[in-house]
Amino acid sequence: RKEVEQDPGPFNVPEGATVAFNCTYSNSASQSFFWYRQDCRKEPKLLMSVYSSGNEDGRFTAQLNRASQYISLLIRDSKLSDSATYLCVVNAGTASKLTFGTGTRLQVTL
Amino acid sequence: DARVTQTPRHKVTEMGQEVTMRCQPILGHNTVFWYRQTMMQGLELLAYFRNRAPLDDSGMPKDRFSAEMPDATLATLKIQPSEPRDSAVYFCASGLVNPVSTKSYEQYFGPGTRLTVT
């Protein structure tokens, strides 16, 4: 089983739609969780950290379910500029290194 | 606006040649990571350093790859000899780790070095 698993997509949604991605992780001792965004031929960029209580940043909402070991990202009112690959990231238990999922590709269309 | 910088941005070389990639982490960050990204494998961790000391290089082919941090402002990744299968984008990232709890915080990536070995 991979340490971090994501549906690769692509998710094709119209502008204005709401879309949700899920990610599961295998290490129950993981403490830090993030969503990164990667545009084509660019570096990954931090989108948001994920906190136990859930957190929101504008149109983006992240949730963490420790019992089921999954993380979700909800994007409301999708924009064309949201088209990218979204990487789920988890730290390896108490170690300082992060493990990246292979990403979920989102394509927002007119 | 603090950023991680990497040089060169692009490198094309012939099989058997030595390749050196350089990274300048964000000032004040205590952890530096080297990743490789390919279409097939995604983002793979090659090696990382905390306070300039190598902590884990298990993801790196030891026979041809080496990573060092000669000082706090410079990290290097060297491939000697290079092979076509090394063609990939190599990212450097830096971040902060709480030294007591080892809780990791977010990492910030450089723009990457796109390596092509022919």
Coordinates of C-alpha atoms in Angstrom, one line a residue, chain A residues 31-32 34 36 38 41-46 49 87 91-102, chain B residues 33 35 37 41 43 45 48 50 55-56 58 91 97 101-111 114:
Chain A
Q31 CA 1.2 14.7 12.4
S32 CA 1.5 17.2 9.6
F34 CA -0.8 19.8 3.6
Y36 CA 0.1 21.6 -2.5
Q38 CA 1.5 22.2 -9.0
R41 CA 6.2 22.5 -15.6
K42 CA 6.3 24.5 -12.4
E43 CA 7.3 23.7 -8.8
P44 CA 4.8 22.5 -6.2
K45 CA 3.5 25.4 -4.1
L46 CA 1.9 25.2 -0.7
S49 CA -2.0 23.2 5.8
L87 CA -0.8 17.1 -4.2
N91 CA 4.7 13.8 7.1
A92 CA 6.3 10.4 7.8
G93 CA 5.2 9.9 11.4
T94 CA 7.6 11.7 13.7
A95 CA 10.2 12.1 11.0
S96 CA 10.7 15.5 9.4
K97 CA 10.4 14.4 5.8
L98 CA 7.1 14.8 3.9
T99 CA 5.6 12.2 1.6
F100 CA 3.8 13.5 -1.5
G101 CA 0.9 11.8 -3.2
T102 CA 1.1 11.5 -7.0
Chain B
F33 CA 15.4 18.5 0.6
Y35 CA 13.4 15.6 -4.9
Q37 CA 10.1 14.2 -10.4
Q41 CA 7.3 8.1 -10.6
L43 CA 7.9 13.3 -6.7
L45 CA 12.6 12.2 -2.1
Y48 CA 17.5 15.7 3.1
R50 CA 18.8 19.2 8.8
L55 CA 19.6 12.8 7.7
D56 CA 18.4 10.5 5.0
S58 CA 18.0 6.3 1.2
F91 CA 13.6 20.1 -7.1
V97 CA 11.5 21.6 11.6
S101 CA 9.1 17.7 18.6
T102 CA 10.5 17.2 15.0
K103 CA 7.1 18.4 13.8
S104 CA 7.6 19.4 10.2
Y105 CA 6.2 22.5 8.8
E106 CA 5.6 23.4 5.2
Q107 CA 8.3 23.1 2.6
Y108 CA 9.0 25.7 -0.1
F109 CA 10.3 24.6 -3.5
G110 CA 12.7 26.1 -5.9
P111 CA 11.9 26.3 -9.6
R114 CA 15.3 20.2 -15.8

